[in-house]
Amino acid sequence: MARRGLPILKQLLERSRIDDPKNLSVLGLLGSKRSVTYMPRPGDGTPRAVTLISGDGIGPLVTGAVEQVMEVMHAPVYFEKFDVHGDMKEMPVEVMNSIKKNKVCLKGGLATPVGGGVSSLNVQMRKELDLFASLVNCCNLPGLPTRHENVDIVVIRENTEGEYAGLEHEVVPGVVESLKVITKFCSERIAQYAFEYAYLNNRKTVTAVHKANIMKLADGLFLESCREVATKYPGIKYNEIIVDNCCMQLVSKPEQFDVMVTPNLYGNLVANTAAGIAGGTGVMPGGNVGADYAVFEQGASAGNVGNDKLVEQQKANPVALLLSSAMMLRHLQFPSFADRLETAVKRVILEGKYRTKDLGGQSTTQEVVDAVIAVLD
């Protein structure tokens, strides 16, 4: 009798799976509990040290939000905290030593002075640690209305040369020369990283962004490198697009893009544009990675230190850095903690009760953090 009942039970389950979306999610959840998603090696659960730079403006608020959530989750990380500001002439030696020892850093925004003789600490850090790849994931979040749907763009930007090489000088009074440096080595490795990312994450298309119609040698070398790497990945479609047309296409039909690989300056512009389309810089995670080190921060740089009013009202949006810290947890091979954090953040966004001003609400940073903590599984 029990055996005869099995086919009937199977039919009922199949019917409920099709007819009721709630049952689908429940059954999917139960199924996922049985699967082995990550098999750690002995000792992998040892807490990892992470260098934490609070930064300027809203930096201390959003890094403090991450600290609170990590503590409640009992995540296997602990922070070595440093007080660094963008107006410093150089990154303190003890901070760089900490990053080199820990190999992973989480940071708030560092303000870069406009003009003057103070160089960007962000650029200094990327060069010294050889963080050659910047990655920003610009995607729609369920429950957050935007002009465009189905946006899921990953912008991978070369991080160490191009217009950010910092080679500027005044030739004669009133005439400044700024050099853009493009090398075969750096172009090939960023292209290799973009295609490898696409391959490992089941992405279908890589688009190279350029201005080779004008900068025929510099951007021409970048394109040549991308084309050579593309031949090694026949399963991934390869496209090219001129940067000005790219910007127009982004704001008119962003869903056409998948993975984008760019030289330094174009990537900064494209990532911020894509972030604005997908929901704003306050919700886009990102990171910078090299062969040995990784630094995670808010993905899009526009306004990443906020303004004085946000700081006074304690209403900075912590979502971007919380999602960046989930990326960090995956990088550290703590996938279940990353999933828990990401799921909680997305649930708060979906429910819509607690949102900061940039997302159409009036919540404080702490209220959003408390909401995330409340729904952690």
mmCIF file of C-alpha atoms in Angstrom:
data_model
loop_
_atom_site.group_PDB
_atom_site.id
_atom_site.type_symbol
_atom_site.label_atom_id
_atom_site.label_comp_id
_atom_site.label_asym_id
_atom_site.label_seq_id
_atom_site.Cartn_x
_atom_site.Cartn_y
_atom_site.Cartn_z
ATOM 1 C CA MET A 1 0.000 0.000 0.000
ATOM 2 C CA ALA A 2 2.816 2.347 0.909
ATOM 3 C CA ARG A 3 4.522 1.689 -2.428
ATOM 4 C CA ARG A 4 1.276 2.367 -4.361
ATOM 5 C CA GLY A 5 0.957 5.675 -2.537
ATOM 6 C CA LEU A 6 4.383 6.934 -3.602
ATOM 7 C CA PRO A 7 3.438 7.821 -7.221
ATOM 8 C CA ILE A 8 0.366 9.692 -5.969
ATOM 9 C CA LEU A 9 2.461 11.641 -3.453
ATOM 10 C CA LYS A 10 4.955 12.447 -6.206
ATOM 11 C CA GLN A 11 2.132 13.762 -8.447
ATOM 12 C CA LEU A 12 0.812 15.967 -5.634
ATOM 13 C CA LEU A 13 4.261 17.392 -5.010
ATOM 14 C CA GLU A 14 4.780 18.082 -8.703
ATOM 15 C CA ARG A 15 1.367 19.740 -8.958
ATOM 16 C CA SER A 16 2.018 21.938 -5.910
ATOM 17 C CA ARG A 17 5.410 22.815 -7.302
ATOM 18 C CA ILE A 18 3.839 24.108 -10.516
ATOM 19 C CA ASP A 19 0.627 25.665 -9.232
ATOM 20 C CA ASP A 20 1.840 27.430 -6.112
ATOM 21 C CA PRO A 21 4.960 29.658 -6.222
ATOM 22 C CA LYS A 22 5.143 29.542 -2.425
ATOM 23 C CA ASN A 23 5.480 25.783 -2.519
ATOM 24 C CA LEU A 24 8.131 26.153 -5.175
ATOM 25 C CA SER A 25 10.249 28.378 -2.951
ATOM 26 C CA VAL A 26 9.746 26.144 0.079
ATOM 27 C CA LEU A 27 10.643 22.989 -1.838
ATOM 28 C CA GLY A 28 13.640 24.739 -3.366
ATOM 29 C CA LEU A 29 14.763 25.831 0.075
ATOM 30 C CA LEU A 30 14.402 22.334 1.497
ATOM 31 C CA GLY A 31 16.348 20.964 -1.449
ATOM 32 C CA SER A 32 19.152 23.448 -0.939
ATOM 33 C CA LYS A 33 19.491 22.459 2.723
ATOM 34 C CA ARG A 34 20.419 18.936 1.616
ATOM 35 C CA SER A 35 23.081 19.908 -0.875
ATOM 36 C CA VAL A 36 26.772 20.248 -0.071
ATOM 37 C CA THR A 37 27.710 23.727 -1.323
ATOM 38 C CA TYR A 38 31.083 24.111 0.359
ATOM 39 C CA MET A 39 33.350 21.460 1.807
ATOM 40 C CA PRO A 40 35.901 23.166 4.053
ATOM 41 C CA ARG A 41 39.366 21.952 4.743
ATOM 42 C CA PRO A 42 40.322 21.346 8.380
ATOM 43 C CA GLY A 43 41.025 24.721 9.961
ATOM 44 C CA ASP A 44 39.081 26.784 7.403
ATOM 45 C CA GLY A 45 36.788 28.008 10.185
ATOM 46 C CA THR A 46 39.632 29.835 11.937
ATOM 47 C CA PRO A 47 38.700 33.538 12.243
ATOM 48 C CA ARG A 48 40.477 35.672 9.675
ATOM 49 C CA ALA A 49 41.989 39.091 10.323
ATOM 50 C CA VAL A 50 40.725 41.858 8.016
ATOM 51 C CA THR A 51 42.182 45.366 7.809
ATOM 52 C CA LEU A 52 39.401 47.937 8.292
ATOM 53 C CA ILE A 53 39.761 51.544 7.096
ATOM 54 C CA SER A 54 36.838 53.664 8.266
ATOM 55 C CA GLY A 55 37.560 56.516 5.854
ATOM 56 C CA ASP A 56 35.998 59.959 5.517
ATOM 57 C CA GLY A 57 32.456 61.314 5.620
ATOM 58 C CA ILE A 58 29.947 58.490 5.927
ATOM 59 C CA GLY A 59 32.783 55.940 6.066
ATOM 60 C CA PRO A 60 32.719 55.421 9.846
ATOM 61 C CA LEU A 61 28.915 55.024 9.738
ATOM 62 C CA VAL A 62 28.851 52.326 7.061
ATOM 63 C CA THR A 63 31.936 50.453 8.273
ATOM 64 C CA GLY A 64 30.390 50.511 11.758
ATOM 65 C CA ALA A 65 27.258 48.961 10.236
ATOM 66 C CA VAL A 66 29.320 46.096 8.837
ATOM 67 C CA GLU A 67 31.011 45.543 12.199
ATOM 68 C CA GLN A 68 27.643 45.259 13.940
ATOM 69 C CA VAL A 69 26.226 42.760 11.450
ATOM 70 C CA MET A 70 29.386 40.637 11.464
ATOM 71 C CA GLU A 71 29.298 40.472 15.244
ATOM 72 C CA VAL A 72 25.650 39.359 15.339
ATOM 73 C CA MET A 73 26.308 36.753 12.637
ATOM 74 C CA HIS A 74 29.341 35.469 14.571
ATOM 75 C CA ALA A 75 31.188 35.647 11.256
ATOM 76 C CA PRO A 76 34.700 34.162 11.464
ATOM 77 C CA VAL A 77 36.453 37.501 10.898
ATOM 78 C CA TYR A 78 37.911 40.156 13.168
ATOM 79 C CA PHE A 79 38.994 43.656 12.229
ATOM 80 C CA GLU A 80 42.243 45.534 12.625
ATOM 81 C CA LYS A 81 40.938 49.118 12.506
ATOM 82 C CA PHE A 82 42.796 52.181 11.259
ATOM 83 C CA ASP A 83 41.858 55.848 11.069
ATOM 84 C CA VAL A 84 42.871 57.051 7.597
ATOM 85 C CA HIS A 85 41.779 60.207 5.775
ATOM 86 C CA GLY A 86 42.029 61.232 2.146
ATOM 87 C CA ASP A 87 43.963 64.432 2.848
ATOM 88 C CA MET A 88 46.974 62.487 4.120
ATOM 89 C CA LYS A 89 50.020 62.713 1.864
ATOM 90 C CA GLU A 90 50.454 58.950 1.819
ATOM 91 C CA MET A 91 48.952 55.808 3.246
ATOM 92 C CA PRO A 92 50.463 55.136 6.694
ATOM 93 C CA VAL A 93 53.070 52.383 6.673
ATOM 94 C CA GLU A 94 51.325 50.461 9.450
ATOM 95 C CA VAL A 95 48.125 50.311 7.385
ATOM 96 C CA MET A 96 49.901 48.940 4.326
ATOM 97 C CA ASN A 97 51.750 46.411 6.489
ATOM 98 C CA SER A 98 48.427 45.280 7.955
ATOM 99 C CA ILE A 99 46.898 44.780 4.499
ATOM 100 C CA LYS A 100 49.967 42.905 3.282
ATOM 101 C CA LYS A 101 49.799 40.649 6.332
ATOM 102 C CA ASN A 102 46.039 40.028 6.234
ATOM 103 C CA LYS A 103 45.728 40.141 2.432
ATOM 104 C CA VAL A 104 42.154 41.441 2.748
ATOM 105 C CA CYS A 105 40.874 44.940 3.510
ATOM 106 C CA LEU A 106 37.440 46.528 3.902
ATOM 107 C CA LYS A 107 37.288 50.290 3.566
ATOM 108 C CA GLY A 108 34.979 53.264 3.635
ATOM 109 C CA GLY A 109 35.358 56.063 1.115
ATOM 110 C CA LEU A 110 38.468 58.215 1.159
ATOM 111 C CA ALA A 111 37.979 61.782 -0.036
ATOM 112 C CA THR A 112 40.365 62.770 -2.806
ATOM 113 C CA PRO A 113 41.216 66.504 -2.799
ATOM 114 C CA VAL A 114 40.413 68.259 -6.076
ATOM 115 C CA GLY A 115 43.509 69.913 -7.559
ATOM 116 C CA GLY A 116 46.535 70.767 -5.452
ATOM 117 C CA GLY A 117 49.519 68.553 -4.863
ATOM 118 C CA VAL A 118 47.922 65.755 -2.796
ATOM 119 C CA SER A 119 47.597 62.533 -4.753
ATOM 120 C CA SER A 120 44.768 60.031 -4.273
ATOM 121 C CA LEU A 121 45.329 57.495 -1.500
ATOM 122 C CA ASN A 122 43.032 55.142 -3.395
ATOM 123 C CA VAL A 123 45.340 55.223 -6.430
ATOM 124 C CA GLN A 124 48.415 54.862 -4.209
ATOM 125 C CA MET A 125 46.948 51.779 -2.575
ATOM 126 C CA ARG A 126 45.977 50.162 -5.873
ATOM 127 C CA LYS A 127 49.454 50.665 -7.305
ATOM 128 C CA GLU A 128 51.428 49.524 -4.269
ATOM 129 C CA LEU A 129 49.288 46.407 -3.793
ATOM 130 C CA ASP A 130 48.941 45.881 -7.555
ATOM 131 C CA LEU A 131 45.149 45.703 -7.308
ATOM 132 C CA PHE A 132 44.861 45.616 -11.063
ATOM 133 C CA ALA A 133 41.173 44.674 -11.334
ATOM 134 C CA SER A 134 38.249 46.719 -10.073
ATOM 135 C CA LEU A 135 34.890 44.934 -10.114
ATOM 136 C CA VAL A 136 31.493 46.592 -9.676
ATOM 137 C CA ASN A 137 28.288 44.558 -9.839
ATOM 138 C CA CYS A 138 25.400 46.765 -11.021
ATOM 139 C CA CYS A 139 22.116 44.861 -10.825
ATOM 140 C CA ASN A 140 18.473 45.498 -9.997
ATOM 141 C CA LEU A 141 17.409 44.650 -6.461
ATOM 142 C CA PRO A 142 13.912 43.147 -6.005
ATOM 143 C CA GLY A 143 11.542 45.742 -4.562
ATOM 144 C CA LEU A 144 13.626 48.739 -5.623
ATOM 145 C CA PRO A 145 11.937 50.440 -8.605
ATOM 146 C CA THR A 146 14.164 51.685 -11.424
ATOM 147 C CA ARG A 147 13.599 52.898 -14.980
ATOM 148 C CA HIS A 148 15.051 49.691 -16.413
ATOM 149 C CA GLU A 149 14.503 46.065 -15.454
ATOM 150 C CA ASN A 150 16.721 43.007 -15.919
ATOM 151 C CA VAL A 151 19.905 45.007 -15.380
ATOM 152 C CA ASP A 152 22.784 42.772 -14.285
ATOM 153 C CA ILE A 153 26.077 44.302 -15.389
ATOM 154 C CA VAL A 154 29.553 43.554 -14.097
ATOM 155 C CA VAL A 155 32.068 46.294 -14.892
ATOM 156 C CA ILE A 156 35.684 45.116 -14.726
ATOM 157 C CA ARG A 157 38.119 48.006 -14.930
ATOM 158 C CA GLU A 158 41.880 48.085 -15.303
ATOM 159 C CA ASN A 159 43.036 49.740 -12.104
ATOM 160 C CA THR A 160 46.714 50.662 -12.334
ATOM 161 C CA GLU A 161 47.482 52.642 -15.494
ATOM 162 C CA GLY A 162 45.705 54.642 -18.207
ATOM 163 C CA GLU A 163 44.892 58.252 -17.340
ATOM 164 C CA TYR A 164 45.407 57.367 -13.664
ATOM 165 C CA ALA A 165 49.126 56.786 -14.183
ATOM 166 C CA GLY A 166 49.666 60.173 -12.514
ATOM 167 C CA LEU A 167 52.287 61.301 -15.022
ATOM 168 C CA GLU A 168 51.576 65.033 -15.275
ATOM 169 C CA HIS A 169 53.800 68.043 -15.593
ATOM 170 C CA GLU A 170 53.662 71.663 -16.673
ATOM 171 C CA VAL A 171 55.574 72.018 -19.930
ATOM 172 C CA VAL A 172 55.529 75.827 -19.879
ATOM 173 C CA PRO A 173 53.343 78.145 -17.783
ATOM 174 C CA GLY A 174 49.753 77.548 -18.777
ATOM 175 C CA VAL A 175 50.421 74.264 -20.589
ATOM 176 C CA VAL A 176 50.054 70.945 -18.740
ATOM 177 C CA GLU A 177 50.856 67.567 -20.229
ATOM 178 C CA SER A 178 49.121 64.486 -18.809
ATOM 179 C CA LEU A 179 50.249 61.087 -20.091
ATOM 180 C CA LYS A 180 47.950 58.128 -20.651
ATOM 181 C CA VAL A 181 49.864 54.869 -20.318
ATOM 182 C CA ILE A 182 48.567 51.609 -21.819
ATOM 183 C CA THR A 183 50.718 48.478 -21.749
ATOM 184 C CA LYS A 184 50.316 45.068 -23.341
ATOM 185 C CA PHE A 185 50.949 43.348 -20.013
ATOM 186 C CA CYS A 186 48.240 45.198 -18.069
ATOM 187 C CA SER A 187 45.754 45.036 -20.937
ATOM 188 C CA GLU A 188 46.173 41.283 -21.301
ATOM 189 C CA ARG A 189 45.820 40.524 -17.610
ATOM 190 C CA ILE A 190 42.638 42.608 -17.190
ATOM 191 C CA ALA A 191 41.159 40.958 -20.270
ATOM 192 C CA GLN A 192 42.163 37.555 -18.900
ATOM 193 C CA TYR A 193 40.524 38.391 -15.575
ATOM 194 C CA ALA A 194 37.291 39.525 -17.276
ATOM 195 C CA PHE A 195 36.979 36.359 -19.351
ATOM 196 C CA GLU A 196 37.929 34.162 -16.407
ATOM 197 C CA TYR A 197 35.275 35.894 -14.307
ATOM 198 C CA ALA A 198 32.691 35.353 -17.045
ATOM 199 C CA TYR A 199 33.653 31.691 -17.397
ATOM 200 C CA LEU A 200 33.554 30.935 -13.664
ATOM 201 C CA ASN A 201 30.277 32.804 -13.109
ATOM 202 C CA ASN A 202 28.417 31.415 -16.136
ATOM 203 C CA ARG A 203 28.305 34.776 -17.894
ATOM 204 C CA LYS A 204 27.715 34.715 -21.636
ATOM 205 C CA THR A 205 29.187 37.916 -23.071
ATOM 206 C CA VAL A 206 32.214 40.149 -22.534
ATOM 207 C CA THR A 207 32.176 43.645 -24.059
ATOM 208 C CA ALA A 208 35.372 45.688 -24.393
ATOM 209 C CA VAL A 209 34.866 49.462 -24.045
ATOM 210 C CA HIS A 210 37.324 51.680 -25.939
ATOM 211 C CA LYS A 211 38.024 54.834 -27.938
ATOM 212 C CA ALA A 212 40.336 53.248 -30.483
ATOM 213 C CA ASN A 213 38.800 55.265 -33.306
ATOM 214 C CA ILE A 214 40.652 58.295 -31.878
ATOM 215 C CA MET A 215 43.351 56.865 -29.597
ATOM 216 C CA LYS A 216 44.457 54.374 -32.187
ATOM 217 C CA LEU A 217 47.698 53.271 -30.531
ATOM 218 C CA ALA A 218 46.756 53.289 -26.821
ATOM 219 C CA ASP A 219 43.201 51.956 -27.002
ATOM 220 C CA GLY A 220 44.200 49.981 -30.091
ATOM 221 C CA LEU A 221 46.667 48.034 -27.940
ATOM 222 C CA PHE A 222 43.958 47.446 -25.328
ATOM 223 C CA LEU A 223 41.590 46.077 -27.990
ATOM 224 C CA GLU A 224 44.290 43.916 -29.535
ATOM 225 C CA SER A 225 44.928 42.337 -26.129
ATOM 226 C CA CYS A 226 41.202 41.713 -25.524
ATOM 227 C CA ARG A 227 40.844 40.061 -28.934
ATOM 228 C CA GLU A 228 43.761 37.726 -28.294
ATOM 229 C CA VAL A 229 42.374 36.628 -24.927
ATOM 230 C CA ALA A 230 38.867 36.202 -26.398
ATOM 231 C CA THR A 231 40.154 33.464 -28.737
ATOM 232 C CA LYS A 232 40.932 31.315 -25.698
ATOM 233 C CA TYR A 233 37.267 31.396 -24.573
ATOM 234 C CA PRO A 234 35.218 30.290 -27.603
ATOM 235 C CA GLY A 235 32.157 29.655 -25.426
ATOM 236 C CA ILE A 236 31.910 33.336 -24.449
ATOM 237 C CA LYS A 237 30.676 35.913 -26.937
ATOM 238 C CA TYR A 238 32.991 38.892 -27.410
ATOM 239 C CA ASN A 239 31.840 42.402 -28.393
ATOM 240 C CA GLU A 240 33.466 45.825 -28.700
ATOM 241 C CA ILE A 241 31.871 49.228 -28.240
ATOM 242 C CA ILE A 242 33.141 52.816 -28.405
ATOM 243 C CA VAL A 243 32.836 54.500 -25.016
ATOM 244 C CA ASP A 244 30.524 57.344 -26.069
ATOM 245 C CA ASN A 245 28.124 54.929 -27.782
ATOM 246 C CA CYS A 246 28.438 52.718 -24.705
ATOM 247 C CA CYS A 247 27.135 55.499 -22.460
ATOM 248 C CA MET A 248 24.196 56.113 -24.779
ATOM 249 C CA GLN A 249 23.387 52.401 -24.934
ATOM 250 C CA LEU A 250 23.654 52.103 -21.157
ATOM 251 C CA VAL A 251 20.976 54.695 -20.476
ATOM 252 C CA SER A 252 18.682 53.458 -23.264
ATOM 253 C CA LYS A 253 19.043 49.650 -23.149
ATOM 254 C CA PRO A 254 21.299 48.547 -20.271
ATOM 255 C CA GLU A 255 19.956 45.001 -20.181
ATOM 256 C CA GLN A 256 21.973 44.193 -23.321
ATOM 257 C CA PHE A 257 25.250 44.256 -21.356
ATOM 258 C CA ASP A 258 26.684 41.416 -19.305
ATOM 259 C CA VAL A 259 30.397 41.692 -18.413
ATOM 260 C CA MET A 260 32.217 44.858 -19.511
ATOM 261 C CA VAL A 261 36.001 45.215 -19.531
ATOM 262 C CA THR A 262 37.491 48.701 -19.731
ATOM 263 C CA PRO A 263 40.634 50.783 -19.380
ATOM 264 C CA ASN A 264 40.923 52.800 -16.184
ATOM 265 C CA LEU A 265 39.087 56.076 -16.789
ATOM 266 C CA TYR A 266 36.293 54.634 -18.931
ATOM 267 C CA GLY A 267 35.592 52.027 -16.268
ATOM 268 C CA ASN A 268 35.120 54.685 -13.612
ATOM 269 C CA LEU A 269 32.559 56.498 -15.771
ATOM 270 C CA VAL A 270 30.780 53.370 -17.001
ATOM 271 C CA ALA A 271 30.521 51.817 -13.522
ATOM 272 C CA ASN A 272 28.981 54.936 -12.014
ATOM 273 C CA THR A 273 26.544 55.269 -14.912
ATOM 274 C CA ALA A 274 25.499 51.624 -14.644
ATOM 275 C CA ALA A 275 25.141 51.962 -10.881
ATOM 276 C CA GLY A 276 22.829 54.944 -11.262
ATOM 277 C CA ILE A 277 20.689 53.004 -13.733
ATOM 278 C CA ALA A 278 20.423 49.927 -11.521
ATOM 279 C CA GLY A 279 19.410 51.703 -8.306
ATOM 280 C CA GLY A 280 22.097 54.147 -7.215
ATOM 281 C CA THR A 281 25.615 54.076 -5.855
ATOM 282 C CA GLY A 282 24.337 53.380 -2.352
ATOM 283 C CA VAL A 283 23.425 49.786 -3.180
ATOM 284 C CA MET A 284 26.203 48.668 -5.547
ATOM 285 C CA PRO A 285 28.947 46.425 -4.133
ATOM 286 C CA GLY A 286 32.483 46.257 -5.435
ATOM 287 C CA GLY A 287 36.055 45.343 -4.810
ATOM 288 C CA ASN A 288 39.613 45.613 -6.064
ATOM 289 C CA VAL A 289 41.724 42.519 -6.485
ATOM 290 C CA GLY A 290 45.221 41.528 -7.508
ATOM 291 C CA ALA A 291 47.272 38.367 -7.396
ATOM 292 C CA ASP A 292 47.927 38.670 -3.651
ATOM 293 C CA TYR A 293 45.551 41.191 -2.067
ATOM 294 C CA ALA A 294 41.916 42.296 -2.179
ATOM 295 C CA VAL A 295 40.258 45.517 -0.997
ATOM 296 C CA PHE A 296 36.463 45.692 -0.765
ATOM 297 C CA GLU A 297 34.517 48.955 -0.760
ATOM 298 C CA GLN A 298 31.397 50.617 -2.111
ATOM 299 C CA GLY A 299 31.336 49.712 -5.792
ATOM 300 C CA ALA A 300 30.606 53.048 -7.462
ATOM 301 C CA SER A 301 32.721 55.989 -6.368
ATOM 302 C CA ALA A 302 30.311 58.888 -6.967
ATOM 303 C CA GLY A 303 29.546 60.515 -3.627
ATOM 304 C CA ASN A 304 31.060 57.629 -1.683
ATOM 305 C CA VAL A 305 31.989 59.923 1.224
ATOM 306 C CA GLY A 306 28.506 61.486 1.309
ATOM 307 C CA ASN A 307 27.903 64.996 2.591
ATOM 308 C CA ASP A 308 27.942 66.686 5.976
ATOM 309 C CA LYS A 309 24.155 66.560 6.284
ATOM 310 C CA LEU A 310 24.091 62.785 5.891
ATOM 311 C CA VAL A 311 26.705 62.451 8.598
ATOM 312 C CA GLU A 312 24.886 64.843 10.947
ATOM 313 C CA GLN A 313 21.557 63.054 10.471
ATOM 314 C CA GLN A 314 23.197 59.596 10.602
ATOM 315 C CA LYS A 315 21.317 58.603 7.446
ATOM 316 C CA ALA A 316 24.033 57.133 5.249
ATOM 317 C CA ASN A 317 23.054 54.081 3.208
ATOM 318 C CA PRO A 318 24.969 51.013 4.474
ATOM 319 C CA VAL A 319 23.646 48.609 1.808
ATOM 320 C CA ALA A 320 26.537 48.931 -0.677
ATOM 321 C CA LEU A 321 29.208 48.190 1.916
ATOM 322 C CA LEU A 322 27.150 45.385 3.476
ATOM 323 C CA LEU A 323 26.906 43.733 0.050
ATOM 324 C CA SER A 324 30.618 44.382 -0.523
ATOM 325 C CA SER A 325 31.335 42.649 2.781
ATOM 326 C CA ALA A 326 29.313 39.670 1.513
ATOM 327 C CA MET A 327 31.662 39.603 -1.495
ATOM 328 C CA MET A 328 34.536 39.708 0.974
ATOM 329 C CA LEU A 329 33.144 36.717 2.887
ATOM 330 C CA ARG A 330 32.972 34.704 -0.330
ATOM 331 C CA HIS A 331 36.538 35.720 -1.129
ATOM 332 C CA LEU A 332 37.530 34.389 2.310
ATOM 333 C CA GLN A 333 35.683 31.125 1.518
ATOM 334 C CA PHE A 334 32.847 31.650 3.977
ATOM 335 C CA PRO A 335 29.988 31.245 1.467
ATOM 336 C CA SER A 336 27.152 30.468 3.888
ATOM 337 C CA PHE A 337 27.853 33.637 5.886
ATOM 338 C CA ALA A 338 27.915 35.604 2.638
ATOM 339 C CA ASP A 339 24.575 34.107 1.580
ATOM 340 C CA ARG A 340 22.982 34.888 4.943
ATOM 341 C CA LEU A 341 24.101 38.495 4.850
ATOM 342 C CA GLU A 342 23.147 39.066 1.217
ATOM 343 C CA THR A 343 19.730 37.445 1.690
ATOM 344 C CA ALA A 344 19.000 39.591 4.758
ATOM 345 C CA VAL A 345 19.967 42.830 3.007
ATOM 346 C CA LYS A 346 17.875 42.003 -0.070
ATOM 347 C CA ARG A 347 14.916 41.072 2.121
ATOM 348 C CA VAL A 348 15.016 44.465 3.851
ATOM 349 C CA ILE A 349 15.144 46.205 0.457
ATOM 350 C CA LEU A 350 12.250 44.079 -0.826
ATOM 351 C CA GLU A 351 10.043 44.763 2.189
ATOM 352 C CA GLY A 352 10.674 48.485 1.765
ATOM 353 C CA LYS A 353 9.928 49.525 5.342
ATOM 354 C CA TYR A 354 13.451 50.681 6.163
ATOM 355 C CA ARG A 355 15.199 52.685 3.465
ATOM 356 C CA THR A 356 17.532 55.649 3.541
ATOM 357 C CA LYS A 357 16.754 58.882 1.710
ATOM 358 C CA ASP A 358 18.560 57.931 -1.505
ATOM 359 C CA LEU A 359 16.155 54.982 -1.838
ATOM 360 C CA GLY A 360 13.049 57.063 -1.166
ATOM 361 C CA GLY A 361 12.811 56.554 2.609
ATOM 362 C CA GLN A 362 13.756 58.420 5.772
ATOM 363 C CA SER A 363 15.463 55.694 7.795
ATOM 364 C CA THR A 364 18.708 56.208 9.635
ATOM 365 C CA THR A 365 21.740 54.023 9.083
ATOM 366 C CA GLN A 366 21.109 52.304 12.405
ATOM 367 C CA GLU A 367 17.473 51.556 11.560
ATOM 368 C CA VAL A 368 18.543 49.808 8.358
ATOM 369 C CA VAL A 369 21.214 47.872 10.231
ATOM 370 C CA ASP A 370 18.715 46.814 12.910
ATOM 371 C CA ALA A 371 16.304 45.659 10.177
ATOM 372 C CA VAL A 372 19.021 43.572 8.540
ATOM 373 C CA ILE A 373 19.983 42.024 11.866
ATOM 374 C CA ALA A 374 16.328 41.238 12.608
ATOM 375 C CA VAL A 375 15.918 39.101 9.469
ATOM 376 C CA LEU A 376 19.247 37.280 9.567
ATOM 377 C CA ASP A 377 18.608 33.537 9.325
#
